[in-house]
Short mmCIF file of C-alpha atoms (C1' of nucleotides) in Angstrom, two decimals:
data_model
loop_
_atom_site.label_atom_id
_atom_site.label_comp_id
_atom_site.label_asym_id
_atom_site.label_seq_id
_atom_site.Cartn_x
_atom_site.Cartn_y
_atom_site.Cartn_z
CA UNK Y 1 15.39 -26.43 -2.82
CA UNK Y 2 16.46 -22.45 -2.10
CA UNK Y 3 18.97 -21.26 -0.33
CA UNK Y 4 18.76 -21.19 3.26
CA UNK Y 5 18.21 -18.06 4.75
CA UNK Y 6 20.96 -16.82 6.64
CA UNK Y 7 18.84 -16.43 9.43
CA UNK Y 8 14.88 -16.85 10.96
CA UNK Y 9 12.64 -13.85 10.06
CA UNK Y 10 10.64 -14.29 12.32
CA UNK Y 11 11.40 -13.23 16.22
CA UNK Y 12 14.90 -11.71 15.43
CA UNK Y 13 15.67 -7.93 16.37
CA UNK Y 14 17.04 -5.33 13.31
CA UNK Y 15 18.77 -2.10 13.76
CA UNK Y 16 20.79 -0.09 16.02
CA UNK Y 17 22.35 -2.63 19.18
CA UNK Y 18 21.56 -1.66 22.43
CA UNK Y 19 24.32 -1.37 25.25
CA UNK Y 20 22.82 -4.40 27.09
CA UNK Y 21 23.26 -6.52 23.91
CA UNK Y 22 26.71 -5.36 23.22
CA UNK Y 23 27.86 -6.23 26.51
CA UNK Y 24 25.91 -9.76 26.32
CA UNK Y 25 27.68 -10.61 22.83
CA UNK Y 26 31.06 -9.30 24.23
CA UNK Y 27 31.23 -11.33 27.22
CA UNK Y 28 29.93 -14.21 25.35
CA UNK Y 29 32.90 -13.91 23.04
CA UNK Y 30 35.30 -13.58 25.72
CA UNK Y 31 34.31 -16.57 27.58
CA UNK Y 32 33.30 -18.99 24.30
CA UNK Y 33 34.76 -17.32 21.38
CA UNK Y 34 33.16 -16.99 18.31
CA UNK Y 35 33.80 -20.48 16.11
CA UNK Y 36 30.22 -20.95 15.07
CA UNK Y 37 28.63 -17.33 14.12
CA UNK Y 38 25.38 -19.16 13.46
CA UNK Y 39 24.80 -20.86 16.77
CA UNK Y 40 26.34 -18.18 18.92
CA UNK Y 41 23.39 -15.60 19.22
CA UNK Y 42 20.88 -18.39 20.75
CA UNK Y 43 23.72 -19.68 22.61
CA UNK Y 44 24.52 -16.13 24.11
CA UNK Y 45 20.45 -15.50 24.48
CA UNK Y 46 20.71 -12.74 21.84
CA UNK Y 47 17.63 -12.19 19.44
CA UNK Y 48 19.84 -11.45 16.51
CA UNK Y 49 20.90 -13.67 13.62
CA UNK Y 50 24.60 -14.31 13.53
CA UNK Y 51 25.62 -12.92 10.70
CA UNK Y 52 24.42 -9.84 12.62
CA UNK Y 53 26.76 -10.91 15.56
CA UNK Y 54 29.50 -11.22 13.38
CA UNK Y 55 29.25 -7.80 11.78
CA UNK Y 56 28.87 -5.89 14.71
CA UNK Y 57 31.55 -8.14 16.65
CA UNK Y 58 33.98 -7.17 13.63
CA UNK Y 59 33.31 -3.50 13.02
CA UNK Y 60 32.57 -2.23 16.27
CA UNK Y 61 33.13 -4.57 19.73
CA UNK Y 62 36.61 -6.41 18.86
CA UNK Y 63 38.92 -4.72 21.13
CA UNK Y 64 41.08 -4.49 18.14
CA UNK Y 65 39.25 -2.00 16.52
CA UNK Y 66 40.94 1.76 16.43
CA UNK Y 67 38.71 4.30 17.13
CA UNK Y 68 38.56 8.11 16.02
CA UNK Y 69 39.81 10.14 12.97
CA UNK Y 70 41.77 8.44 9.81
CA UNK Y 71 44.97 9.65 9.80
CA UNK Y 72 46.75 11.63 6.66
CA UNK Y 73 49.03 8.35 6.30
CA UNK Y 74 45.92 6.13 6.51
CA UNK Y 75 44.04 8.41 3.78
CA UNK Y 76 46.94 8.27 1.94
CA UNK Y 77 47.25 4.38 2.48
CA UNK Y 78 43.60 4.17 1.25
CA UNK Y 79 43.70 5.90 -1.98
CA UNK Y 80 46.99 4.41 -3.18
CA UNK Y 81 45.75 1.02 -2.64
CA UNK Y 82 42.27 1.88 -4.50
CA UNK Y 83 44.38 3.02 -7.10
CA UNK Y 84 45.94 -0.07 -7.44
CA UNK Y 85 43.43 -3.16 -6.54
CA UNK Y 86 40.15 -1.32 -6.68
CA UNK Y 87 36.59 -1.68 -3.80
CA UNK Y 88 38.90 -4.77 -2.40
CA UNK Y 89 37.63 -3.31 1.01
CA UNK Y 90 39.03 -6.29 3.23
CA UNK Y 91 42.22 -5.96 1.56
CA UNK Y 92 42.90 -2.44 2.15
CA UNK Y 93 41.77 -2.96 5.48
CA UNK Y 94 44.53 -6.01 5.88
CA UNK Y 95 47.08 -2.79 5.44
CA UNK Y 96 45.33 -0.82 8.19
CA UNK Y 97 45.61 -2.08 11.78
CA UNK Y 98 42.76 -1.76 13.64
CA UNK Y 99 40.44 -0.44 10.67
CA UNK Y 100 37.49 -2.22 9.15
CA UNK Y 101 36.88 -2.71 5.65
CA UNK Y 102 33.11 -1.53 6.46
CA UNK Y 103 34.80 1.93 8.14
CA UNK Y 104 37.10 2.09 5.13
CA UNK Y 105 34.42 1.74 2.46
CA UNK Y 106 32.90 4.39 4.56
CA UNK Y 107 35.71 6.73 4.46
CA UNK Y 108 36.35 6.38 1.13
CA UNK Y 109 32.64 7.32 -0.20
CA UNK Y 110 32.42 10.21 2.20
CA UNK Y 111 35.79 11.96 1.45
CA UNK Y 112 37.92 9.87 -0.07
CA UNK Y 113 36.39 9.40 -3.71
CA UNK Y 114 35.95 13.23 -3.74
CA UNK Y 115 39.43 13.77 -2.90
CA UNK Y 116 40.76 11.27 -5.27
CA UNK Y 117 38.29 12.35 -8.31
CA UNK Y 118 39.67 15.98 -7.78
CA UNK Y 119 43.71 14.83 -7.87
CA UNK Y 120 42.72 12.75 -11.07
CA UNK Y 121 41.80 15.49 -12.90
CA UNK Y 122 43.96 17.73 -11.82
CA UNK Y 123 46.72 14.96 -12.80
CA UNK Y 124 44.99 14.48 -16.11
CA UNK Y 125 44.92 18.47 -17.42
CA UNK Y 126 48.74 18.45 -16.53
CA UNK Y 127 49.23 15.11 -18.65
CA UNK Y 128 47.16 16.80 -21.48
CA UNK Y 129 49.87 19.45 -21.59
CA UNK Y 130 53.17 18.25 -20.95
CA UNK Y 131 54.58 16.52 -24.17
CA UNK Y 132 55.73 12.65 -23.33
CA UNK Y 133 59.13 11.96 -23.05
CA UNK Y 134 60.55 9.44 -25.45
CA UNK Y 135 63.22 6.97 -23.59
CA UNK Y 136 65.88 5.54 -25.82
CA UNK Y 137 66.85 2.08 -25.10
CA UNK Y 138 70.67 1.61 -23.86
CA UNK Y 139 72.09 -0.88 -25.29
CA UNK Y 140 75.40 -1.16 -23.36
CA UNK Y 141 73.00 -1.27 -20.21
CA UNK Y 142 73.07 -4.06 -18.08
CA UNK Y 143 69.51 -3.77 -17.80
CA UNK Y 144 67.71 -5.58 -20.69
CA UNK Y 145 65.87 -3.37 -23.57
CA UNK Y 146 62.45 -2.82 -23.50
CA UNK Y 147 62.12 -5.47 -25.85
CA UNK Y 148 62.91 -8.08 -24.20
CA UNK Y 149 60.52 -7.70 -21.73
CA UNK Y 150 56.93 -8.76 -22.70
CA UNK Y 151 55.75 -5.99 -20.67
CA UNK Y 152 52.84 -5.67 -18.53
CA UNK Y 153 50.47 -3.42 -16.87
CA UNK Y 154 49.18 -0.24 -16.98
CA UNK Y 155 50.20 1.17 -13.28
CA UNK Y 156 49.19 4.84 -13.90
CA UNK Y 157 45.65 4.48 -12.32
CA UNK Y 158 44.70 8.41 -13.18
CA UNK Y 159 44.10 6.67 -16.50
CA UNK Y 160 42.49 3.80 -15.42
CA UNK Y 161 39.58 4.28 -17.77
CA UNK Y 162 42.10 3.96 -20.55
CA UNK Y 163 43.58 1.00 -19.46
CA UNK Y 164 40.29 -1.18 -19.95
CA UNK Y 165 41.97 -3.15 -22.33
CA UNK Y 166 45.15 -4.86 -21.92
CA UNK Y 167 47.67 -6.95 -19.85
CA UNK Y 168 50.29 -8.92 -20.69
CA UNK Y 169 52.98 -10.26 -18.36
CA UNK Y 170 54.20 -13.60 -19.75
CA UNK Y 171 57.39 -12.74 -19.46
CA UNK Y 172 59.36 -11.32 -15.91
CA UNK Y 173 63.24 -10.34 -15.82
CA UNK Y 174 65.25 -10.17 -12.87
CA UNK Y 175 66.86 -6.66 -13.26
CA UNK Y 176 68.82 -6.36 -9.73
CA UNK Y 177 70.45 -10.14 -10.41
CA UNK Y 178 70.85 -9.20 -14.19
CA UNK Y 179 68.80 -12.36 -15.32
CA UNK Y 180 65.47 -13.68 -16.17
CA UNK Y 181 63.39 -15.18 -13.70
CA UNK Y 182 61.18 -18.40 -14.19
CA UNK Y 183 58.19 -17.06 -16.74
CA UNK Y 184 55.76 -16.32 -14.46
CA UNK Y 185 57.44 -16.21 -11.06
CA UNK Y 186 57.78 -13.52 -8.67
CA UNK Y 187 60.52 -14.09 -5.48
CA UNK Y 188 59.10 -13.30 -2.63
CA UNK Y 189 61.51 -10.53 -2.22
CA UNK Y 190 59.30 -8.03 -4.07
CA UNK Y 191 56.71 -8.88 -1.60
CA UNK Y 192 58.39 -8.12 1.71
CA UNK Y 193 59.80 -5.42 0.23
CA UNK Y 194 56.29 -3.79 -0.45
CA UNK Y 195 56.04 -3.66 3.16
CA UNK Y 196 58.34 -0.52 2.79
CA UNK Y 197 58.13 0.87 -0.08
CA UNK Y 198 58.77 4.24 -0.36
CA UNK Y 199 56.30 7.09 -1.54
CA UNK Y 200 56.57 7.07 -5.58
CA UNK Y 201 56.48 10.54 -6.96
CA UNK Y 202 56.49 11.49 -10.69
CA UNK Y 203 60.42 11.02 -11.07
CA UNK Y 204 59.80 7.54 -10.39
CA UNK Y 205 58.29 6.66 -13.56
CA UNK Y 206 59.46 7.89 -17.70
CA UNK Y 207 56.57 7.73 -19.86
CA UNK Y 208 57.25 6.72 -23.45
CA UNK Y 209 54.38 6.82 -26.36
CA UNK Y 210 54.75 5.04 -29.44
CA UNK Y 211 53.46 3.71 -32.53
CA UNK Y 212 54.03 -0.11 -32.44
CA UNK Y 213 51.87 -0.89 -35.04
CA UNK Y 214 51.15 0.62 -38.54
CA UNK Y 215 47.46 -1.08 -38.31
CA UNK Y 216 46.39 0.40 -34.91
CA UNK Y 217 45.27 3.89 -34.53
CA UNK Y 218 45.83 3.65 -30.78
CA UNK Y 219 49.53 4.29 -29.41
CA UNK Y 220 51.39 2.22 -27.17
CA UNK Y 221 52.00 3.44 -23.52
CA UNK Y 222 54.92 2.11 -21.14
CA UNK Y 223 56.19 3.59 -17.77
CA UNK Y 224 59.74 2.89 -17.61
CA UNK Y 225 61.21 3.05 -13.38
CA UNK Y 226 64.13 5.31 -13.75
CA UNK Y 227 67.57 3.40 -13.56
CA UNK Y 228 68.83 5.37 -10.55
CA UNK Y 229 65.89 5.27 -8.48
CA UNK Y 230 64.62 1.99 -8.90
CA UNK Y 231 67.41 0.09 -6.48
CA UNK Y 232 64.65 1.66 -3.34
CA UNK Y 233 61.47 0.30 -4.82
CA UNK Y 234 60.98 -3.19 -4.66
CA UNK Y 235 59.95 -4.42 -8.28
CA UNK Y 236 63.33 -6.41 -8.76
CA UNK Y 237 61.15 -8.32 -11.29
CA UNK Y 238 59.49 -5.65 -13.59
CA UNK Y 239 61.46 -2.42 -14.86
CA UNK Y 240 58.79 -1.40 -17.47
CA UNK Y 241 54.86 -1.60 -17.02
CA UNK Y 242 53.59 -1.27 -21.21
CA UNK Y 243 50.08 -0.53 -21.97
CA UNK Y 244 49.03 -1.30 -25.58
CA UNK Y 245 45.67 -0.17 -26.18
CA UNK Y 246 43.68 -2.50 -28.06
CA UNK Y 247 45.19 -5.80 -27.19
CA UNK Y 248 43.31 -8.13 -26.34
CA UNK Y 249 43.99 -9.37 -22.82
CA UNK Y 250 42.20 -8.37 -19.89
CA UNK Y 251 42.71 -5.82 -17.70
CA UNK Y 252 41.52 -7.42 -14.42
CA UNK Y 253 44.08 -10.41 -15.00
CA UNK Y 254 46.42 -7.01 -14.22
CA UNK Y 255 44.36 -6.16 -11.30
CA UNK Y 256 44.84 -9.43 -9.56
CA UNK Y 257 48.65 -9.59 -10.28
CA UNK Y 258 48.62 -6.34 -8.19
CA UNK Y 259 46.48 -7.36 -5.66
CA UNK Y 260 48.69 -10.83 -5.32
CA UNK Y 261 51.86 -8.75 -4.49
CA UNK Y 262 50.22 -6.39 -2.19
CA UNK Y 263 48.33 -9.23 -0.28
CA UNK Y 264 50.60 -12.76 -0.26
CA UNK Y 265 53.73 -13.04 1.11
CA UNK Y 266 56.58 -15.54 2.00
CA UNK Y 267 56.73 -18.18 -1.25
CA UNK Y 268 57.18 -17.18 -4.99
CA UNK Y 269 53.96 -16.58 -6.51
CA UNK Y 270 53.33 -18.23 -9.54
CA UNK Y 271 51.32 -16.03 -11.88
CA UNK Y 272 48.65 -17.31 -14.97
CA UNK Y 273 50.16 -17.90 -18.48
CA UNK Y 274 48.58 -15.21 -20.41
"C1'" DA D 1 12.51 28.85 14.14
"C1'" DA D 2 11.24 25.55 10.86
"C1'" DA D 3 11.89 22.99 6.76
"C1'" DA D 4 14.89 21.15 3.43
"C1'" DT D 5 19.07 19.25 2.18
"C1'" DC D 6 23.43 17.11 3.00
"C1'" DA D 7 26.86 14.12 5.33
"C1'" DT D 8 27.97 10.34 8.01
"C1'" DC D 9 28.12 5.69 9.41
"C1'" DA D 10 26.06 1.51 11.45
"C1'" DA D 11 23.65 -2.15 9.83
"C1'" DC D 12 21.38 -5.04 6.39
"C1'" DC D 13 21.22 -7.85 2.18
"C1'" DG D 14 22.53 -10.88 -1.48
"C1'" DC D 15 25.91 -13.56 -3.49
"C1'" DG D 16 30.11 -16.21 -4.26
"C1'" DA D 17 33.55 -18.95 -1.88
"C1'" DT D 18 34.67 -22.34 1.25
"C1'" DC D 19 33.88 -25.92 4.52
"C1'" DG D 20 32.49 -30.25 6.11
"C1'" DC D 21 29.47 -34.13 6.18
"C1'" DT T 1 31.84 -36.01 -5.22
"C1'" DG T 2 27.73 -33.57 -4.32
"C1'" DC T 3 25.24 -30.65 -1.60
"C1'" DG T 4 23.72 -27.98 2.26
"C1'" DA T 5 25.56 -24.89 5.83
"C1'" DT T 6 28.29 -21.18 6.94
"C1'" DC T 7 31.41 -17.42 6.26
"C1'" DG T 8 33.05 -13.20 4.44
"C1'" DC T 9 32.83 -9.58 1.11
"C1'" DG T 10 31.05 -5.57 -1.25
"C1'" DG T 11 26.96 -2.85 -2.41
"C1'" DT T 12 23.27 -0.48 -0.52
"C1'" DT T 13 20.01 1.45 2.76
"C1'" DG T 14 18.19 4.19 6.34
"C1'" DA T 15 18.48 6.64 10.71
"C1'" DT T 16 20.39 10.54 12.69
"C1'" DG T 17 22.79 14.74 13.33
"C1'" DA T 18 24.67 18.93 11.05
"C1'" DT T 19 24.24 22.56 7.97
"C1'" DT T 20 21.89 25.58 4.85
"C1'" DT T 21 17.99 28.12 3.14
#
DNA sequence: AAAATCATCAACCGCGATCGC
DNA sequence: TGCGATCGCGGTTGATGATTT
């Protein structure tokens, strides 16, 4: 047997809603709410499937929804978190009161992407000429060595397409308590602290390039937070984010860890042995 | 002024995830 | 526990208005 469809072919209206049906779904919703998507349209006497109901409930008649122009902040709001997790429409739009992930999709293939591809590149033809520092370990720091983190993630989206191939975080330190965390734990500290985290601008990170293995032609990458600005961004758990190109873990298993701190909240999150 | 092209955005579609019997 | 029903997400389409030629 094949799926159901979602809803009768036959006898249902498509396209643009009309003013009477808007106002026949809305006051339906106010008085009965909207528990069963499926049964509400014949229940309401509309001639549209629900899933229809639903979408234009969500993205256009819930008196939550914020009407007119994106703001700068929002824009802003939008491409950092592409950067970071990706098309996760509904999750960007969990960051954006008021906005639907079907507006925000929107937004982002209209201007958006342009705007983004253009700050990429420019990004990229500085990186291509500016010579990458090299950090030097401290070892009377407090803060362990670079070493002794299994490091993680490429961060620095603008090279996404570089990053295809490698994660690894099996191993998180505590740097503002000075000790190592349960493998594979993040407080929820880091979380909440998201909520405010400040803008991140290029003194944030040190970018180190090395050689860490006489068989691979491909260098290793880590962005290091610098020790006297990392106390106002919240990764108490991470100080360095490595890339090692041509390792073999996956790069999505990255993605999600991102997307997990951005989108959970409250408890520890308990992250995949890798 | 008309035709062609572009930009925008509401709405649809298919699929995976989740629910509930 | 299995399976059908339903939900929710992301990709895509198509209508419409704006702009350009």
């Amino acid at each position: 047997m094949g799926r159901a469809p979602c809803c009768e072919k036959v006898g249902l209206k498509k396209g643009p809603w009309t003013p009477e049906e808007d106002q026949i779904l809305v006051s339906y919703i106010q008085k009965h709410g909207h528990s069963n998507w499926r049964a509400l349209p014949k229940q309401a006497g509309l001639l549209r499937c629900g899933k229809s109901c639903r979408l234009r409930w969500i993205n256009y008649l819930s008196p939550d929804i914020k009407r007119g122009n994106f703001s700068n902040a929002e824009e802003e709001t939008i491409i950092k978190m592409h950067e970071m997790i990706g098309n996760r429409w509904s999750a960007i739009a969990a960051k954006l009161p008021g906005r639907t992930d079907n507006e925000i999709k929107n937004v982002w293939h209209t201007h958006l992407k342009k705007r983004a591809l253009k700050t990429n590149q420019h990004n990229s033809e500085r990186k291509i000429v500016s010579k990458p520092k090299i950090m030097q370990s401290d070892s009377n720091s407090s803060t362990p060595t670079q070493s002794e983190h299994s490091s993680l993630y490429c961060t620095e989206m603008e090279t996404t397409s570089a990053c295809t191939s490698s994660s690894d975080f099996s191993s998180l330190t505590n740097i503002s308590e000075g000790k190592h965390m349960n493998k594979n734990t993040i407080m929820s500290e880091d979380i909440e602290s998201l909520e405010t985290m400040p803008e991140i601008d290029e003194s944030f990170w040190s970018e180190t390039t090395t050689m860490n293995d006489e068989r691979s032609t491909m260098p290793s990458h880590s962005w290091t937070i610098s020790n006297e600005l990392s106390p106002q961004y919240p990764f108490h758990s991470v100080d360095t984010f490595q890339q090692s190109y041509g390792n073999s873990s996956n790069f999505d298993d990255g993605m999600d860890f991102w997307y997990d701190l951005f989108i959970r909240s409250g408890e520890s999150i308990e992250l995949p042995e890798f």
